[in-house]
Amino acid sequence: MTMSTAPQLVDLTLPGASGGSAGLTALLGIPAGNGPWPGVVLVHEAFGLTDVMRRQVARMAEAGYLALMPDLFTEGGPRKCLTATFRALQAGEGRAFVDIESARRFLLDRPDCTGEVGVLGFCMGGGFALVAAARGFDAASVNYGRLPKDLDEALIGACPIVASYGATDASLRGAAGTLEAALVRRGIPHDVTEYPGAGHAFLNDAESGPPVLRFVLKRILGAGPDPVAAADAWQRIDAFFGEHLATPKEAPSS
């Protein structure tokens, strides 16, 4: 996709869905110029829809996508919602997945969406993006996302997947190789890369999370920005999404 400038960022409330967050809030990035554009649902990291995550939405909008990040912590913030959200991720069902589907439907219902929608997640959101890859999306970007217990089962019917991991992230050691092997077994188009010098959250442009936790996260997970690895990962993501989200879907015949 050709990079554009000055996207419009809009804070909004998505239509409610049974089992989803009441008053689900989200940030929408609208590219400059005239659509229609492919859509991308972004799923935030464990610290929520922070300023760092807002800039990720802006980045995708600048790249030419309708970029929508639902706030999975709408009903109480990270402190109240984090445990339940991780439980939903582990179970493969629950409020967070309903919210992600609400975001997907919201984009599809917009007249300026081509009908192609991808999902892109960071950290906790990377885990959600991986599971959601088999749930109606057209491409998925999994960034240092935890693998589900039954990976092969979760990948049945999955869309093409581009995934990025950091080799110094002790919490996800071996995840990149395990994921790639499973994608090969399933015959799913993919691009999986592990960056030798990068750790967790290397795609962020600034440190994230409470300052008191950053030293621990850096020590255990190697967490923090890595501009070199990030630049390469974004190039791969842009190319992969450009290939798999570039063609508008044909309307079904009546």
Short mmCIF file of C-alpha atoms in Angstrom, two decimals:
data_model
loop_
_atom_site.label_atom_id
_atom_site.label_comp_id
_atom_site.label_asym_id
_atom_site.label_seq_id
_atom_site.Cartn_x
_atom_site.Cartn_y
_atom_site.Cartn_z
CA MET A 1 0.00 0.00 0.00
CA THR A 2 1.20 3.52 -0.77
CA MET A 3 1.67 5.56 2.36
CA SER A 4 -0.68 8.55 2.64
CA THR A 5 -0.73 11.42 5.12
CA ALA A 6 -2.93 12.96 7.79
CA PRO A 7 -5.42 10.23 8.70
CA GLN A 8 -8.48 11.17 10.71
CA LEU A 9 -8.67 9.59 14.18
CA VAL A 10 -12.13 9.21 15.68
CA ASP A 11 -13.07 7.97 19.15
CA LEU A 12 -16.42 6.22 18.94
CA THR A 13 -18.78 3.70 20.52
CA LEU A 14 -19.54 0.55 18.57
CA PRO A 15 -23.00 -1.03 18.32
CA GLY A 16 -23.68 -3.42 21.17
CA ALA A 17 -23.64 -7.20 20.75
CA SER A 18 -24.93 -9.95 23.00
CA GLY A 19 -22.12 -11.14 25.24
CA GLY A 20 -19.90 -8.17 24.39
CA SER A 21 -18.79 -5.12 26.34
CA ALA A 22 -21.54 -2.65 27.19
CA GLY A 23 -20.80 0.65 25.45
CA LEU A 24 -17.79 -0.78 23.63
CA THR A 25 -15.47 2.11 22.80
CA ALA A 26 -12.91 2.12 20.01
CA LEU A 27 -10.51 4.26 18.03
CA LEU A 28 -11.03 4.47 14.27
CA GLY A 29 -8.35 5.66 11.87
CA ILE A 30 -9.60 6.83 8.47
CA PRO A 31 -7.03 7.27 5.70
CA ALA A 32 -6.66 10.57 3.90
CA GLY A 33 -8.23 10.77 0.45
CA ASN A 34 -11.07 8.80 -1.00
CA GLY A 35 -11.92 5.16 -0.28
CA PRO A 36 -12.92 2.48 -0.31
CA TRP A 37 -10.12 0.95 1.75
CA PRO A 38 -9.48 -2.50 3.22
CA GLY A 39 -10.15 -2.68 6.94
CA VAL A 40 -7.94 -3.84 9.80
CA VAL A 41 -9.09 -4.61 13.34
CA LEU A 42 -6.20 -3.92 15.70
CA VAL A 43 -6.11 -5.69 19.08
CA HIS A 44 -4.19 -3.87 21.78
CA GLU A 45 -1.55 -5.15 24.16
CA ALA A 46 -2.18 -6.02 27.81
CA PHE A 47 -1.85 -2.41 28.95
CA GLY A 48 -4.91 -1.35 26.97
CA LEU A 49 -5.61 1.30 24.38
CA THR A 50 -2.69 3.53 25.35
CA ASP A 51 -1.09 6.41 23.46
CA VAL A 52 1.40 3.91 22.02
CA MET A 53 -1.51 1.83 20.68
CA ARG A 54 -3.26 4.93 19.33
CA ARG A 55 -0.17 5.64 17.27
CA GLN A 56 -0.33 2.10 15.89
CA VAL A 57 -3.87 2.84 14.69
CA ALA A 58 -2.65 6.03 13.06
CA ARG A 59 0.16 4.13 11.39
CA MET A 60 -2.19 1.64 9.77
CA ALA A 61 -4.50 4.43 8.62
CA GLU A 62 -1.52 6.21 7.09
CA ALA A 63 -0.75 2.97 5.24
CA GLY A 64 -4.18 3.06 3.62
CA TYR A 65 -6.40 0.95 5.88
CA LEU A 66 -9.56 1.66 7.81
CA ALA A 67 -7.97 0.88 11.16
CA LEU A 68 -10.19 0.11 14.15
CA MET A 69 -8.98 -0.76 17.65
CA PRO A 70 -11.76 -1.76 20.09
CA ASP A 71 -11.03 -1.19 23.77
CA LEU A 72 -11.31 -4.68 25.25
CA PHE A 73 -11.11 -3.06 28.71
CA THR A 74 -14.11 -0.78 28.15
CA GLU A 75 -15.95 -2.06 31.23
CA GLY A 76 -13.30 -1.25 33.81
CA GLY A 77 -9.82 -0.67 32.46
CA PRO A 78 -6.85 -3.05 32.58
CA ARG A 79 -6.93 -3.54 36.34
CA LYS A 80 -10.49 -4.90 36.35
CA CYS A 81 -10.61 -6.53 32.92
CA LEU A 82 -7.16 -8.02 32.32
CA THR A 83 -7.69 -11.35 34.07
CA ALA A 84 -11.06 -11.99 32.43
CA THR A 85 -9.67 -11.03 29.03
CA PHE A 86 -6.77 -13.47 29.32
CA ARG A 87 -9.23 -16.16 30.41
CA ALA A 88 -11.24 -15.51 27.25
CA LEU A 89 -8.07 -15.82 25.19
CA GLN A 90 -7.20 -19.12 26.84
CA ALA A 91 -10.75 -20.45 26.37
CA GLY A 92 -11.06 -19.21 22.79
CA GLU A 93 -14.41 -17.60 23.55
CA GLY A 94 -15.94 -14.86 25.64
CA ARG A 95 -16.51 -11.11 25.72
CA ALA A 96 -13.23 -10.13 24.08
CA PHE A 97 -13.92 -12.29 21.03
CA VAL A 98 -17.43 -10.83 20.77
CA ASP A 99 -15.90 -7.34 20.85
CA ILE A 100 -13.40 -8.23 18.13
CA GLU A 101 -16.20 -9.59 15.96
CA SER A 102 -18.22 -6.42 16.61
CA ALA A 103 -15.28 -4.41 15.31
CA ARG A 104 -15.01 -6.60 12.21
CA ARG A 105 -18.71 -6.23 11.47
CA PHE A 106 -18.53 -2.47 12.02
CA LEU A 107 -15.86 -2.14 9.35
CA LEU A 108 -17.70 -4.41 6.92
CA ASP A 109 -20.85 -2.33 7.31
CA ARG A 110 -19.08 0.89 6.34
CA PRO A 111 -19.55 1.96 2.71
CA ASP A 112 -15.89 3.02 2.54
CA CYS A 113 -14.65 -0.52 3.30
CA THR A 114 -13.76 -2.81 0.40
CA GLY A 115 -15.13 -5.89 2.18
CA GLU A 116 -11.64 -7.17 2.99
CA VAL A 117 -10.77 -7.04 6.71
CA GLY A 118 -7.60 -8.16 8.43
CA VAL A 119 -6.71 -8.47 12.10
CA LEU A 120 -3.48 -7.30 13.71
CA GLY A 121 -2.55 -7.78 17.34
CA PHE A 122 0.25 -6.92 19.74
CA CYS A 123 1.28 -8.99 22.79
CA MET A 124 -2.02 -10.16 24.30
CA GLY A 125 -3.65 -8.89 21.13
CA GLY A 126 -1.31 -11.05 19.06
CA GLY A 127 -2.77 -14.10 20.77
CA PHE A 128 -6.26 -12.92 19.93
CA ALA A 129 -5.27 -12.22 16.32
CA LEU A 130 -3.95 -15.76 15.96
CA VAL A 131 -7.15 -17.37 17.23
CA ALA A 132 -9.33 -14.91 15.28
CA ALA A 133 -7.51 -15.80 12.05
CA ALA A 134 -9.99 -18.65 11.58
CA ARG A 135 -13.03 -16.46 12.31
CA GLY A 136 -13.85 -14.54 9.17
CA PHE A 137 -10.79 -12.37 8.67
CA ASP A 138 -8.89 -12.25 5.38
CA ALA A 139 -5.35 -11.86 6.77
CA ALA A 140 -3.83 -11.80 10.24
CA SER A 141 -0.71 -10.21 11.72
CA VAL A 142 0.40 -11.96 14.92
CA ASN A 143 3.00 -9.98 16.83
CA TYR A 144 4.62 -11.80 19.79
CA GLY A 145 1.32 -13.52 20.47
CA ARG A 146 1.01 -16.55 22.74
CA LEU A 147 0.09 -19.79 20.99
CA PRO A 148 -3.16 -21.60 21.89
CA LYS A 149 -2.87 -24.99 23.58
CA ASP A 150 -4.24 -26.86 20.57
CA LEU A 151 -2.56 -24.87 17.84
CA ASP A 152 -3.40 -27.21 14.97
CA GLU A 153 -7.07 -27.20 15.93
CA ALA A 154 -7.13 -23.40 16.24
CA LEU A 155 -5.67 -23.02 12.74
CA ILE A 156 -8.40 -24.97 10.94
CA GLY A 157 -9.79 -22.62 8.30
CA ALA A 158 -7.36 -19.84 9.19
CA CYS A 159 -6.60 -16.99 6.81
CA PRO A 160 -3.03 -16.16 5.70
CA ILE A 161 -0.84 -15.21 8.67
CA VAL A 162 2.23 -12.98 9.02
CA ALA A 163 3.90 -13.32 12.42
CA SER A 164 6.82 -11.64 14.18
CA TYR A 165 8.62 -12.65 17.37
CA GLY A 166 11.71 -11.56 19.27
CA ALA A 167 14.34 -14.15 20.15
CA THR A 168 15.17 -12.52 23.48
CA ASP A 169 11.54 -12.81 24.67
CA ALA A 170 11.89 -15.60 27.24
CA SER A 171 8.11 -15.95 27.58
CA LEU A 172 7.73 -17.06 23.95
CA ARG A 173 10.88 -19.08 23.35
CA GLY A 174 10.34 -21.40 20.39
CA ALA A 175 6.93 -19.94 19.52
CA ALA A 176 7.96 -18.75 16.06
CA GLY A 177 9.24 -22.17 15.00
CA THR A 178 6.25 -23.96 16.48
CA LEU A 179 3.82 -21.65 14.70
CA GLU A 180 5.58 -21.92 11.36
CA ALA A 181 5.60 -25.72 11.52
CA ALA A 182 1.86 -25.75 12.26
CA LEU A 183 1.14 -23.36 9.39
CA VAL A 184 3.11 -25.58 7.03
CA ARG A 185 1.15 -28.64 8.19
CA ARG A 186 -2.13 -26.81 7.57
CA GLY A 187 -1.03 -25.41 4.22
CA ILE A 188 -1.78 -21.86 5.31
CA PRO A 189 0.05 -19.04 3.45
CA HIS A 190 2.38 -17.43 5.95
CA ASP A 191 5.45 -15.37 6.75
CA VAL A 192 6.95 -16.04 10.19
CA THR A 193 10.13 -14.31 11.36
CA GLU A 194 11.99 -14.31 14.67
CA TYR A 195 14.33 -11.34 15.17
CA PRO A 196 17.56 -12.31 16.98
CA GLY A 197 18.12 -9.10 18.94
CA ALA A 198 14.51 -8.17 19.65
CA GLY A 199 12.32 -8.90 22.65
CA HIS A 200 8.68 -8.48 23.54
CA ALA A 201 6.82 -5.36 22.34
CA PHE A 202 9.56 -4.48 19.86
CA LEU A 203 7.07 -2.95 17.42
CA ASN A 204 6.15 -0.21 19.89
CA ASP A 205 7.70 3.21 19.31
CA ALA A 206 8.07 3.88 23.05
CA GLU A 207 8.16 2.02 26.36
CA SER A 208 4.70 0.95 27.49
CA GLY A 209 3.10 -0.11 30.73
CA PRO A 210 3.47 1.30 34.24
CA PRO A 211 6.99 2.70 34.75
CA VAL A 212 7.44 0.56 37.87
CA LEU A 213 7.10 -2.61 35.73
CA ARG A 214 9.33 -1.62 32.84
CA PHE A 215 12.61 -2.77 34.36
CA VAL A 216 11.12 -6.18 35.15
CA LEU A 217 9.60 -6.51 31.69
CA LYS A 218 12.89 -5.57 30.08
CA ARG A 219 14.83 -8.05 32.22
CA ILE A 220 12.46 -11.00 31.75
CA LEU A 221 10.93 -10.39 28.33
CA GLY A 222 13.53 -8.18 26.70
CA ALA A 223 10.58 -5.82 26.27
CA GLY A 224 10.98 -2.50 24.54
CA PRO A 225 11.27 -0.80 21.17
CA ASP A 226 13.69 -2.12 18.56
CA PRO A 227 13.55 0.33 15.62
CA VAL A 228 15.59 -1.87 13.27
CA ALA A 229 13.54 -5.02 13.82
CA ALA A 230 10.33 -2.98 13.82
CA ALA A 231 11.12 -1.40 10.46
CA ASP A 232 11.67 -4.79 8.88
CA ALA A 233 8.56 -6.28 10.52
CA TRP A 234 6.37 -3.41 9.36
CA GLN A 235 7.72 -3.80 5.84
CA ARG A 236 6.75 -7.48 5.91
CA ILE A 237 3.32 -6.73 7.38
CA ASP A 238 2.64 -4.04 4.78
CA ALA A 239 3.66 -6.37 1.95
CA PHE A 240 1.63 -9.29 3.30
CA PHE A 241 -1.51 -7.23 3.90
CA GLY A 242 -1.02 -5.54 0.54
CA GLU A 243 -1.11 -8.97 -1.09
CA HIS A 244 -4.01 -10.46 0.84
CA LEU A 245 -6.24 -7.41 1.48
CA ALA A 246 -5.77 -5.48 -1.75
CA THR A 247 -8.61 -6.99 -3.80
CA PRO A 248 -12.19 -6.02 -2.95
CA LYS A 249 -14.54 -8.95 -2.45
CA GLU A 250 -17.21 -9.51 -5.08
CA ALA A 251 -20.74 -9.11 -3.85
CA PRO A 252 -22.54 -12.48 -3.59
CA SER A 253 -24.88 -13.17 -6.48
CA SER A 254 -28.58 -13.03 -5.63
#
